[in-house]
């Protein structure tokens, strides 16, 4: 069962920290638990608890963030840090819709130094990239990414990050991977109000004290000394 | 650490100057500054303490005290209008971005104060001044586009606490020995211009700042361990170098792509040339020499950029050229008072007037030139409208 509350993320907390319209919708359906297998969900419709990701995509993203950010002495695992929720909200929101991208043709492949040149919004890129990666996994291992063992997942992610994997439908793997990687990093270290970095676990991992800091005295006092951070996020200030 | 190492090599380190108030201060115009809090959110953000010298504090509020001043927001200027002779401007066309309504605003004088690049775009859209053509090397609007170049090393010191999140815009120590010093003979190194070097960090915001030794995995427990270990124990030495004008670095109106108003976008053609590559190699050599002498536990050495310029990684935000200043209409867009050669009641402010990009960010001279032009407008032009040279 995929139940957000059972994964340690209370409904109250979810509502409290919900800032995006999509997240409010997600909270409203969070109590509706689905037991459907991933394949039963038609592509393009949102799975329960997510505003953008369908069940196949949610399974991919959850498996990926838990592989990339395993639970250890430094932080809880990716889904427990809210990374999948962060990514879902980002994809459902203005960034995923390409609000700040120039999205008019004519479309040309361009060269890497010209940056993002795709006719896809970032959310569409994510969707197409997950499908293409799962197609690669099905061909190579006979199952989708989320059902691979840790060694196989590692092989796939290294294949994506080094562009050794190519997508037969022409989707540029480097653009997909750099977008995916950036969202994982942002989910780790963005303010918790955006859904990731839950309990400031990403900040605690490295020792970043957070927002609004008055260090005019500290900068002398803690010169070459460890700073005893009182981790502060946006919602702590309001 | 950097200062000591630089001194040991015979260089002349100094604290980098910044336009931040270190304590509460009221300037001669009555703008009130608070004290900098070293919050680490200086570049890219407004200042919560009002400690940062910016037009938001030092210019616009002062101008708004004048009863005849109006700041019209949500107004997107699409064109500067000329009279039938083409020798004078008569106003601007703008669109109210809240409802799409287009207005014509008559004016006795127009001063372009958009960003340097946007000023160039407006000049091209308005057909004022001859557009630059790189093939025939004629025309002036859009020429001399210049950027900056740099190289950087990351140094890792096991057990040190740099606390990068306690920072102000220029919490750095710099050396200028390869920029200001004309005794530094560039000839053996094959470049003109110069660069400055600085050691230290300007922020510790972890999405963009997490230095890791080369070869660290990009994810997994090993990545997390390295991130936790080095975030607070790394420092940077970086260079900022000049870029010289080149006939093939320029702006023009895009033949294909249009903006929301149906007007052509501006197209930038740019790459680093051998002069920048050679300067980068020299800078990387000096950075690595200083860095090694500081005995870091590990370091990612500085490498000169030689690959094509890319829009993808952040490199610098300091663009110059496009509406350059010069001695005659054949070589420039504006005269030394930032007055258009073509229309004497049109003035163009900003870094677009620089014929090349110096090693330093150009904000200081941009402000100084604006005051210089304002003085000429007020004390000379208004009394006797016409060319100031």
Coordinates of C-alpha atoms in Angstrom, one line a residue:
Chain A
X1 CA 0.0 0.0 0.0
X2 CA 1.2 3.4 -0.9
X3 CA -0.1 5.6 1.8
X4 CA 1.6 9.0 2.4
X5 CA 0.6 9.0 6.1
X6 CA 2.0 5.6 6.7
X7 CA 5.3 6.7 5.1
X8 CA 5.8 9.1 8.0
X9 CA 4.3 12.2 6.4
X10 CA 1.2 13.2 8.4
X11 CA -1.8 14.7 6.6
X12 CA -1.8 17.7 8.9
X13 CA 1.9 18.4 8.1
X14 CA 1.1 18.0 4.4
X15 CA -1.7 20.5 4.6
X16 CA 0.4 22.9 6.7
X17 CA 3.3 22.9 4.2
X18 CA 1.2 22.8 1.1
X19 CA 2.0 25.8 -1.0
X20 CA 1.3 24.8 -4.5
X21 CA -2.2 24.3 -5.8
X22 CA -1.3 20.9 -6.9
X23 CA -0.2 20.0 -3.5
X24 CA -3.6 21.0 -2.0
X25 CA -5.2 18.6 -4.5
X26 CA -2.7 15.9 -3.5
X27 CA -3.6 16.4 0.2
X28 CA -7.2 16.1 -0.5
X29 CA -6.7 12.7 -2.1
X30 CA -4.0 11.5 0.3
X31 CA -6.5 9.5 2.4
X32 CA -7.7 7.7 -0.7
X33 CA -5.4 4.7 -0.8
X34 CA -4.8 2.9 -4.0
X35 CA -3.9 -0.8 -4.2
X36 CA -4.0 -0.9 -8.0
X37 CA -0.9 -2.2 -9.6
X38 CA 1.0 0.4 -11.5
X39 CA 0.2 -1.0 -14.9
X40 CA -3.5 -0.5 -14.3
X41 CA -3.2 3.2 -14.2
X42 CA -3.7 4.8 -17.7
X43 CA -0.7 6.9 -18.6
X44 CA -1.2 10.7 -18.2
X45 CA -3.5 10.6 -15.2
X46 CA -2.3 11.5 -11.8
X47 CA -1.8 8.8 -9.2
X48 CA -3.3 9.2 -5.8
X49 CA -1.2 11.6 -3.7
X50 CA 0.6 13.1 -6.6
X51 CA -0.4 16.1 -8.6
X52 CA 1.5 15.2 -11.8
X53 CA 3.2 11.8 -11.7
X54 CA 1.1 8.8 -12.7
X55 CA 1.6 5.5 -10.9
X56 CA 4.3 4.3 -13.3
X57 CA 6.1 7.5 -13.0
X58 CA 5.7 7.7 -9.3
X59 CA 7.2 4.2 -8.9
X60 CA 10.1 5.3 -11.1
X61 CA 10.8 8.5 -9.1
X62 CA 10.4 6.9 -5.7
X63 CA 12.7 4.0 -6.7
X64 CA 15.2 6.5 -8.1
X65 CA 15.3 8.9 -5.2
X66 CA 15.6 6.0 -2.7
X67 CA 18.5 4.6 -4.7
X68 CA 20.3 7.9 -5.1
X69 CA 19.6 9.0 -1.5
X70 CA 19.7 5.8 0.6
X71 CA 19.0 5.9 4.3
X72 CA 22.3 6.0 6.2
X73 CA 23.9 7.9 9.1
X74 CA 23.6 11.1 7.0
X75 CA 19.9 11.3 6.2
X76 CA 16.7 9.3 5.8
X77 CA 16.1 7.8 2.4
X78 CA 14.9 10.0 -0.5
X79 CA 11.1 9.3 -0.2
X80 CA 11.3 9.9 3.5
X81 CA 13.0 13.2 2.8
X82 CA 10.0 14.2 0.5
X83 CA 12.1 14.1 -2.7
X84 CA 9.3 12.4 -4.7
X85 CA 6.8 14.9 -3.5
X86 CA 9.2 17.8 -4.2
X87 CA 9.7 16.5 -7.8
X88 CA 6.0 16.0 -8.3
X89 CA 5.2 19.5 -7.2
X90 CA 7.9 21.0 -9.3
X91 CA 6.6 19.1 -12.4
X92 CA 3.0 20.2 -11.6
X93 CA 3.9 23.8 -11.0
X94 CA 5.2 26.7 -13.1
X95 CA 8.6 25.2 -13.6
X96 CA 7.2 21.9 -15.0
X97 CA 5.0 23.9 -17.3
X98 CA 8.0 25.8 -18.7
X99 CA 6.6 29.1 -17.5
X100 CA 10.0 30.7 -17.8
X101 CA 11.2 29.0 -20.9
X102 CA 10.9 30.4 -24.4
X103 CA 8.6 27.7 -25.9
X104 CA 8.1 28.8 -29.5
X105 CA 9.5 27.1 -32.6
X106 CA 11.0 26.5 -35.1
X107 CA 12.6 23.6 -33.2
X108 CA 16.1 22.5 -33.9
X109 CA 18.3 20.1 -32.0
X110 CA 20.9 22.8 -31.4
X111 CA 24.3 22.1 -29.8
X112 CA 24.9 21.4 -26.1
X113 CA 26.3 24.8 -25.5
X114 CA 23.0 26.3 -26.5
X115 CA 21.2 24.8 -23.6
X116 CA 17.6 23.7 -23.5
X117 CA 16.2 23.5 -27.0
X118 CA 13.4 20.9 -26.7
X119 CA 9.8 21.5 -27.8
X120 CA 8.9 19.8 -24.5
X121 CA 8.1 21.4 -21.2
X122 CA 10.2 20.1 -18.3
X123 CA 7.2 18.0 -17.1
X124 CA 6.8 16.5 -20.6
X125 CA 10.5 15.8 -20.8
X126 CA 10.3 14.0 -17.4
X127 CA 7.4 11.9 -18.6
X128 CA 9.0 11.0 -21.9
X129 CA 12.4 10.3 -20.2
X130 CA 10.9 8.0 -17.6
X131 CA 9.0 6.1 -20.4
X132 CA 12.2 5.8 -22.5
X133 CA 14.2 4.7 -19.5
X134 CA 11.6 2.1 -18.6
X135 CA 11.6 0.9 -22.2
X136 CA 15.4 0.5 -22.0
X137 CA 15.0 -1.4 -18.7
X138 CA 12.3 -3.7 -20.1
X139 CA 14.5 -4.5 -23.1
X140 CA 17.7 -5.0 -21.0
X141 CA 16.4 -6.6 -17.8
X142 CA 12.8 -7.6 -18.7
X143 CA 11.2 -5.3 -16.1
X144 CA 10.7 -1.6 -15.3
X145 CA 13.3 0.5 -13.4
X146 CA 11.5 0.3 -10.0
X147 CA 11.6 -3.5 -10.0
X148 CA 15.3 -3.7 -10.7
X149 CA 17.8 -4.7 -8.0
X150 CA 20.2 -2.2 -6.6
X151 CA 23.0 -3.2 -8.9
X152 CA 20.9 -2.9 -12.0
X153 CA 19.5 0.5 -10.9
X154 CA 23.1 1.7 -10.4
X155 CA 23.9 0.4 -13.9
X156 CA 21.0 2.3 -15.4
X157 CA 21.7 5.6 -13.6
X158 CA 25.4 5.4 -14.6
X159 CA 24.2 4.7 -18.1
X160 CA 22.0 7.8 -18.1
X161 CA 24.5 10.1 -16.4
X162 CA 27.3 9.1 -18.8
X163 CA 24.9 9.1 -21.8
X164 CA 26.0 5.5 -22.5
X165 CA 22.3 4.7 -22.7
X166 CA 20.7 6.3 -25.7
X167 CA 16.9 6.5 -26.3
X168 CA 15.7 5.0 -29.5
X169 CA 12.9 7.6 -29.8
X170 CA 15.5 10.4 -30.1
X171 CA 15.0 12.0 -26.8
X172 CA 18.4 13.4 -25.7
X173 CA 19.5 11.5 -22.7
X174 CA 21.9 14.2 -21.4
X175 CA 19.1 16.7 -21.2
X176 CA 16.8 14.3 -19.4
X177 CA 19.5 13.3 -16.9
X178 CA 20.7 16.8 -16.1
X179 CA 17.0 17.8 -15.5
X180 CA 16.4 14.8 -13.3
X181 CA 19.6 15.3 -11.4
X182 CA 18.9 18.9 -10.8
X183 CA 15.5 18.2 -9.3
X184 CA 16.9 15.5 -7.0
X185 CA 19.5 18.0 -5.7
X186 CA 16.9 20.8 -5.3
X187 CA 14.6 18.3 -3.4
X188 CA 17.5 17.6 -1.1
X189 CA 18.5 21.2 -0.4
X190 CA 15.6 23.5 -1.2
X191 CA 13.5 25.0 1.7
X192 CA 11.2 22.4 3.2
X193 CA 8.2 24.5 2.2
X194 CA 8.6 23.1 -1.3
X195 CA 8.0 19.5 -0.2
X196 CA 11.5 18.1 -0.1
X197 CA 14.3 18.4 2.5
X198 CA 11.8 17.2 5.1
X199 CA 12.8 18.1 8.6
X200 CA 15.7 20.0 7.0
X201 CA 17.5 16.7 6.7
X202 CA 19.5 17.9 3.7
X203 CA 20.7 21.0 5.5
X204 CA 21.5 19.0 8.6
X205 CA 23.5 16.6 6.6
X206 CA 26.0 19.3 5.5
X207 CA 25.5 22.0 8.2
X208 CA 23.7 24.7 6.2
X209 CA 21.8 26.7 8.9
X210 CA 19.0 27.8 6.5
X211 CA 17.3 31.0 5.8
X212 CA 17.5 34.5 7.4
X213 CA 20.7 34.6 9.2
X214 CA 22.4 37.4 11.1
X215 CA 26.0 36.5 11.2
X216 CA 27.6 39.9 11.7
X217 CA 28.9 38.8 15.1
X218 CA 29.2 35.0 14.3
X219 CA 31.7 35.7 11.5
X220 CA 34.3 36.7 14.1
X221 CA 33.2 34.4 16.9
X222 CA 33.1 31.3 14.8
X223 CA 36.2 31.9 12.6
X224 CA 37.5 28.4 11.8
X225 CA 35.1 26.9 14.4
X226 CA 32.0 24.8 13.9
X227 CA 28.9 26.8 14.0
X228 CA 26.1 25.4 16.2
X229 CA 23.3 25.8 13.7
X230 CA 19.7 26.4 14.8
X231 CA 18.3 25.2 11.5
X232 CA 15.7 27.7 10.3
X233 CA 13.3 27.4 7.3
X234 CA 10.8 29.8 5.7
X235 CA 7.8 28.3 7.7
X236 CA 9.8 28.8 11.0
X237 CA 9.9 32.5 10.2
X238 CA 6.2 33.0 9.5
Chain B
X1 CA 45.2 31.9 4.4
X2 CA 44.9 33.1 0.8
X3 CA 46.3 36.5 1.7
X4 CA 49.3 35.0 3.4
X5 CA 50.0 32.6 0.5
X6 CA 49.6 35.4 -2.1
X7 CA 52.0 37.6 -0.1
X8 CA 54.5 34.8 0.1
X9 CA 54.5 34.7 -3.7
X10 CA 55.2 38.5 -3.8
X11 CA 51.7 39.5 -4.8
X12 CA 49.7 42.3 -3.1
X13 CA 46.5 41.0 -1.5
X14 CA 43.7 43.3 -0.3
X15 CA 40.2 42.9 1.0
X16 CA 37.8 43.1 -2.0
X17 CA 35.7 46.3 -1.9
X18 CA 32.0 46.0 -1.9
X19 CA 29.0 48.4 -1.9
X20 CA 27.7 47.1 1.5
X21 CA 27.4 49.2 4.6
X22 CA 29.3 47.7 7.5
X23 CA 27.2 49.8 9.9
X24 CA 24.1 51.9 9.8
X25 CA 24.7 54.9 7.5
X26 CA 22.7 57.8 6.0
X27 CA 24.2 59.0 2.7
X28 CA 24.3 62.7 1.6
X29 CA 21.0 62.2 -0.3
X30 CA 19.3 60.9 2.8
X31 CA 19.2 57.2 1.8
X32 CA 19.4 55.1 5.0
X33 CA 21.5 52.0 5.1
X34 CA 21.4 49.2 7.7
X35 CA 24.4 47.2 8.8
X36 CA 25.4 44.1 6.7
X37 CA 24.4 41.0 8.6
X38 CA 26.7 38.6 6.6
X39 CA 23.6 36.5 5.8
X40 CA 25.1 34.8 2.7
X41 CA 22.2 35.8 0.4
X42 CA 23.9 38.9 -1.1
X43 CA 24.3 38.1 -4.8
X44 CA 21.1 37.4 -6.7
X45 CA 18.8 38.7 -3.8
X46 CA 17.5 42.0 -2.4
X47 CA 19.0 43.0 0.9
X48 CA 16.9 42.5 4.0
X49 CA 19.1 44.8 6.1
X50 CA 19.1 47.5 3.4
X51 CA 22.8 47.4 3.6
X52 CA 23.5 47.0 -0.2
X53 CA 24.2 50.0 -2.3
X54 CA 21.7 49.7 -5.1
X55 CA 19.4 52.0 -7.1
X56 CA 16.5 50.5 -5.1
X57 CA 17.9 52.5 -2.1
X58 CA 20.2 55.2 -3.5
X59 CA 18.4 56.4 -6.7
X60 CA 14.7 55.5 -7.2
X61 CA 13.4 56.6 -3.7
X62 CA 15.3 59.9 -4.0
X63 CA 13.9 60.5 -7.5
X64 CA 10.4 59.7 -6.3
X65 CA 10.5 62.6 -3.9
X66 CA 10.3 64.9 -6.9
X67 CA 6.7 65.9 -7.6
X68 CA 7.2 65.7 -11.3
X69 CA 8.6 62.1 -11.2
X70 CA 6.4 59.2 -12.1
X71 CA 7.4 55.5 -12.1
X72 CA 5.1 53.6 -14.4
X73 CA 5.3 49.9 -13.8
X74 CA 4.0 47.1 -16.0
X75 CA 5.0 49.2 -19.0
X76 CA 7.1 47.4 -21.6
X77 CA 8.7 49.7 -24.1
X78 CA 8.8 48.2 -27.6
X79 CA 10.1 51.1 -29.7
X80 CA 11.7 54.5 -29.6
X81 CA 9.9 56.8 -32.0
X82 CA 11.7 59.2 -34.4
X83 CA 10.5 62.3 -36.2
X84 CA 10.3 62.5 -40.0
X85 CA 13.9 63.8 -40.2
X86 CA 15.2 60.8 -38.2
X87 CA 17.4 63.3 -36.3
X88 CA 15.3 63.5 -33.1
X89 CA 13.3 61.0 -31.1
X90 CA 9.7 62.0 -30.2
X91 CA 8.8 59.4 -27.6
X92 CA 8.3 55.7 -27.0
X93 CA 5.7 53.1 -27.7
X94 CA 4.9 50.8 -24.7
X95 CA 2.4 48.1 -23.8
X96 CA 0.6 47.8 -20.5
X97 CA 1.5 44.2 -19.7
X98 CA -1.6 43.9 -17.5
X99 CA -4.1 44.2 -20.4
X100 CA -2.0 44.4 -23.6
X101 CA -3.1 48.0 -24.4
X102 CA -0.5 49.9 -26.4
X103 CA 0.4 53.5 -25.7
X104 CA 2.4 56.2 -27.4
X105 CA 4.2 58.3 -24.8
X106 CA 5.4 61.6 -26.3
X107 CA 8.8 62.9 -25.0
X108 CA 11.2 65.8 -25.5
X109 CA 14.0 63.5 -24.5
X110 CA 14.4 59.7 -24.1
X111 CA 17.1 58.1 -21.9
X112 CA 17.4 54.3 -22.4
X113 CA 18.1 52.8 -18.9
X114 CA 17.1 49.1 -19.5
X115 CA 19.8 46.5 -19.1
X116 CA 22.8 46.9 -21.4
X117 CA 21.6 44.2 -23.7
X118 CA 18.0 45.4 -23.7
X119 CA 19.1 48.9 -24.7
X120 CA 20.8 47.4 -27.8
X121 CA 17.7 45.4 -28.6
X122 CA 15.5 48.6 -28.4
X123 CA 17.9 50.5 -30.7
X124 CA 17.8 47.7 -33.3
X125 CA 14.0 47.4 -33.0
X126 CA 13.7 51.2 -33.4
X127 CA 16.0 51.5 -36.4
X128 CA 18.2 54.0 -34.7
X129 CA 21.8 53.8 -35.7
X130 CA 23.2 51.4 -38.4
X131 CA 23.1 47.7 -37.3
X132 CA 26.5 46.1 -37.2
X133 CA 27.3 43.7 -40.0
X134 CA 30.2 41.3 -39.2
X135 CA 30.9 40.4 -42.9
X136 CA 31.5 43.9 -44.1
X137 CA 32.4 45.2 -40.7
X138 CA 30.2 48.2 -41.1
X139 CA 27.5 49.5 -38.8
X140 CA 27.7 50.0 -35.1
X141 CA 24.6 48.9 -33.2
X142 CA 25.3 45.5 -31.7
X143 CA 29.1 45.5 -32.2
X144 CA 31.7 44.9 -29.5
X145 CA 29.7 42.4 -27.4
X146 CA 32.0 41.3 -24.6
X147 CA 31.7 39.0 -21.6
X148 CA 34.1 37.8 -18.9
X149 CA 36.3 34.8 -18.6
X150 CA 37.6 33.0 -15.6
X151 CA 39.1 29.9 -14.0
X152 CA 38.7 28.5 -10.5
X153 CA 40.3 25.9 -8.2
X154 CA 38.5 24.3 -5.2
X155 CA 40.7 23.6 -2.2
X156 CA 39.7 21.1 0.5
X157 CA 41.2 21.3 4.0
X158 CA 40.4 18.5 6.3
X159 CA 39.2 19.8 9.7
X160 CA 38.9 23.5 8.7
X161 CA 35.6 25.4 9.2
X162 CA 35.1 28.0 6.5
X163 CA 31.3 28.5 7.4
X164 CA 30.6 29.7 3.8
X165 CA 27.0 30.6 4.8
X166 CA 28.3 33.5 6.8
X167 CA 29.1 35.8 3.9
X168 CA 28.7 39.1 2.3
X169 CA 29.0 39.9 -1.4
X170 CA 32.7 40.4 -1.4
X171 CA 34.0 38.4 1.6
X172 CA 37.1 37.8 -0.4
X173 CA 40.7 38.8 -0.6
X174 CA 41.9 39.8 -4.0
X175 CA 45.1 40.4 -5.9
X176 CA 45.3 42.7 -8.9
X177 CA 48.9 42.1 -9.9
X178 CA 47.9 40.7 -13.3
X179 CA 45.5 43.5 -14.1
X180 CA 46.5 47.0 -12.9
X181 CA 50.2 46.4 -13.2
X182 CA 51.6 47.6 -16.6
X183 CA 55.0 46.2 -15.6
X184 CA 53.6 42.7 -15.8
X185 CA 54.8 41.8 -19.3
X186 CA 52.0 40.1 -21.1
X187 CA 54.0 39.6 -24.3
X188 CA 55.6 36.2 -23.4
X189 CA 52.1 34.9 -22.5
X190 CA 50.5 36.1 -25.7
X191 CA 47.5 38.0 -24.4
X192 CA 46.3 41.6 -23.8
X193 CA 44.1 42.7 -21.0
X194 CA 44.3 41.2 -17.5
X195 CA 42.5 39.5 -14.7
X196 CA 42.1 39.7 -11.0
X197 CA 42.2 36.8 -8.5
X198 CA 40.3 36.3 -5.3
X199 CA 40.2 33.7 -2.6
X200 CA 37.1 32.9 -0.5
X201 CA 33.4 32.3 -1.0
X202 CA 30.4 34.6 -1.5
X203 CA 27.7 32.2 -0.2
X204 CA 27.0 28.7 1.0
X205 CA 23.5 28.1 -0.5
X206 CA 23.7 24.4 -1.0
X207 CA 21.8 23.8 -4.2
X208 CA 24.5 25.7 -6.0
X209 CA 27.4 25.5 -3.6
X210 CA 28.6 22.0 -2.6
X211 CA 32.3 21.6 -3.6
X212 CA 33.4 18.0 -3.9
X213 CA 36.8 16.5 -4.7
X214 CA 36.9 15.3 -8.4
X215 CA 36.0 11.7 -8.7
X216 CA 33.3 11.7 -6.0
X217 CA 30.2 9.8 -7.0
X218 CA 27.2 11.9 -8.0
X219 CA 24.8 10.1 -5.7
X220 CA 24.6 7.4 -3.0
X221 CA 26.1 7.1 0.5
X222 CA 29.6 7.9 -0.7
X223 CA 28.3 11.1 -2.2
X224 CA 26.4 12.0 0.9
X225 CA 29.5 11.3 3.1
X226 CA 31.7 13.5 0.9
X227 CA 29.1 16.3 0.9
X228 CA 28.8 16.2 4.6
X229 CA 32.6 16.2 5.0
X230 CA 33.6 18.9 2.6
X231 CA 30.7 21.5 2.5
X232 CA 32.2 23.4 5.4
X233 CA 35.9 22.6 4.7
X234 CA 36.4 23.9 1.2
X235 CA 37.4 27.2 -0.3
X236 CA 37.7 28.7 -3.8
X237 CA 40.3 30.7 -5.6
X238 CA 39.0 32.1 -8.8
X239 CA 39.9 34.6 -11.5
X240 CA 37.8 37.2 -13.4
X241 CA 39.4 38.2 -16.7
X242 CA 38.8 40.8 -19.4
X243 CA 37.3 40.0 -22.8
X244 CA 38.4 42.0 -25.8
X245 CA 36.1 43.0 -28.7
X246 CA 36.2 40.7 -31.7
X247 CA 34.5 41.3 -35.0
X248 CA 32.6 38.0 -34.7
X249 CA 31.1 38.6 -31.3
X250 CA 28.0 40.8 -31.8
X251 CA 24.2 41.2 -31.5
X252 CA 21.6 41.3 -34.3
X253 CA 17.9 40.9 -34.7
X254 CA 17.0 37.2 -34.9
X255 CA 15.6 36.2 -38.3
X256 CA 13.4 33.4 -36.9
X257 CA 12.3 33.8 -33.3
X258 CA 9.9 36.5 -32.0
X259 CA 8.8 37.7 -28.6
X260 CA 5.3 38.0 -27.2
X261 CA 4.8 41.3 -29.0
X262 CA 5.6 39.7 -32.3
X263 CA 8.9 41.5 -32.5
X264 CA 12.2 39.8 -33.4
X265 CA 14.3 38.5 -30.5
X266 CA 17.9 39.6 -30.3
X267 CA 20.5 37.1 -31.3
X268 CA 23.9 36.9 -29.7
X269 CA 26.9 35.5 -31.5
X270 CA 29.8 34.9 -29.1
X271 CA 32.7 32.7 -28.3
X272 CA 35.9 33.0 -26.4
X273 CA 38.9 33.7 -28.7
X274 CA 42.6 32.7 -28.3
X275 CA 43.3 35.9 -26.2
X276 CA 40.8 34.7 -23.6
X277 CA 42.1 31.1 -23.7
X278 CA 45.7 32.3 -23.2
X279 CA 44.7 34.6 -20.4
X280 CA 42.8 31.7 -18.8
X281 CA 45.9 29.5 -19.0
X282 CA 48.0 32.1 -17.3
X283 CA 45.4 32.7 -14.6
X284 CA 45.0 28.9 -13.9
X285 CA 48.7 28.6 -13.5
X286 CA 48.9 31.4 -10.9
X287 CA 45.8 30.0 -9.1
X288 CA 47.2 26.6 -8.9
X289 CA 50.6 27.8 -7.8
X290 CA 49.1 29.8 -4.9
X291 CA 46.7 26.9 -4.1
X292 CA 49.4 24.3 -3.9
X293 CA 51.5 26.5 -1.5
X294 CA 48.5 26.5 0.9
X295 CA 48.9 22.7 1.3
X296 CA 45.2 21.7 0.9
X297 CA 44.3 18.1 1.8
X298 CA 43.0 17.8 -1.7
X299 CA 42.3 20.2 -4.6
X300 CA 40.5 20.4 -7.9
X301 CA 42.9 22.5 -9.9
X302 CA 41.9 25.4 -12.0
X303 CA 41.7 24.6 -15.7
X304 CA 41.6 27.3 -18.5
X305 CA 38.4 27.2 -20.6
X306 CA 39.1 26.2 -24.1
X307 CA 35.8 24.6 -25.1
X308 CA 33.2 26.7 -26.8
X309 CA 31.3 29.2 -24.7
X310 CA 28.1 27.7 -23.3
X311 CA 24.9 29.3 -22.0
X312 CA 24.4 26.4 -19.6
X313 CA 26.6 26.9 -16.6
X314 CA 26.5 30.2 -14.8
X315 CA 29.8 32.0 -15.6
X316 CA 29.1 35.8 -15.2
X317 CA 26.3 38.2 -15.5
X318 CA 28.4 41.1 -16.6
X319 CA 27.7 41.8 -20.3
X320 CA 29.2 44.8 -22.1
X321 CA 29.0 46.4 -25.6
X322 CA 26.3 46.7 -28.2
X323 CA 25.8 50.5 -27.9
X324 CA 29.4 51.5 -27.5
X325 CA 30.9 54.9 -26.8
X326 CA 33.4 56.3 -29.2
X327 CA 34.9 59.3 -31.0
X328 CA 32.8 59.4 -34.1
X329 CA 29.6 58.0 -35.6
X330 CA 31.6 55.6 -37.7
X331 CA 33.0 53.7 -34.7
X332 CA 30.3 54.0 -32.1
X333 CA 26.7 54.4 -31.1
X334 CA 27.1 57.2 -28.5
X335 CA 29.5 60.0 -27.8
X336 CA 31.4 60.4 -24.5
X337 CA 28.3 61.9 -22.9
X338 CA 26.3 58.8 -23.8
X339 CA 24.4 60.8 -26.4
X340 CA 23.2 59.0 -29.6
X341 CA 25.1 60.2 -32.6
X342 CA 22.0 59.8 -34.7
X343 CA 19.3 61.5 -32.5
X344 CA 20.7 64.1 -30.2
X345 CA 17.8 63.9 -27.7
X346 CA 18.4 60.2 -27.1
X347 CA 20.8 59.0 -24.4
X348 CA 21.9 55.4 -23.6
X349 CA 23.1 54.4 -20.2
X350 CA 24.7 51.2 -18.9
X351 CA 27.5 48.8 -19.6
X352 CA 26.5 48.5 -23.3
X353 CA 28.6 51.7 -23.8
X354 CA 31.9 49.9 -22.9
X355 CA 33.9 49.0 -26.0
X356 CA 35.4 46.0 -24.1
X357 CA 34.9 44.2 -20.8
X358 CA 37.5 44.8 -18.1
X359 CA 38.5 42.2 -15.6
X360 CA 36.2 43.7 -13.0
X361 CA 32.4 43.8 -12.9
X362 CA 31.5 47.1 -14.5
X363 CA 28.9 48.5 -12.0
X364 CA 31.1 51.3 -10.6
X365 CA 31.9 52.9 -14.0
X366 CA 28.2 52.4 -15.1
X367 CA 27.0 54.5 -12.2
X368 CA 29.8 57.1 -12.7
X369 CA 29.0 57.5 -16.4
X370 CA 25.3 57.9 -15.6
X371 CA 26.1 60.8 -13.3
X372 CA 28.5 62.2 -15.9
X373 CA 25.8 62.0 -18.6
X374 CA 23.1 63.5 -16.2
X375 CA 25.4 66.4 -15.4
X376 CA 26.0 67.1 -19.1
X377 CA 22.2 66.9 -19.9
X378 CA 21.3 69.2 -17.0
X379 CA 24.0 71.8 -17.3
X380 CA 24.7 71.8 -21.0
X381 CA 22.1 70.0 -23.1
X382 CA 19.0 71.6 -21.7
X383 CA 20.4 75.1 -22.2
X384 CA 21.4 74.4 -25.8
X385 CA 19.9 71.2 -27.2
X386 CA 22.1 69.6 -29.9
X387 CA 25.2 67.5 -30.1
X388 CA 27.4 67.8 -27.0
X389 CA 30.6 67.2 -29.0

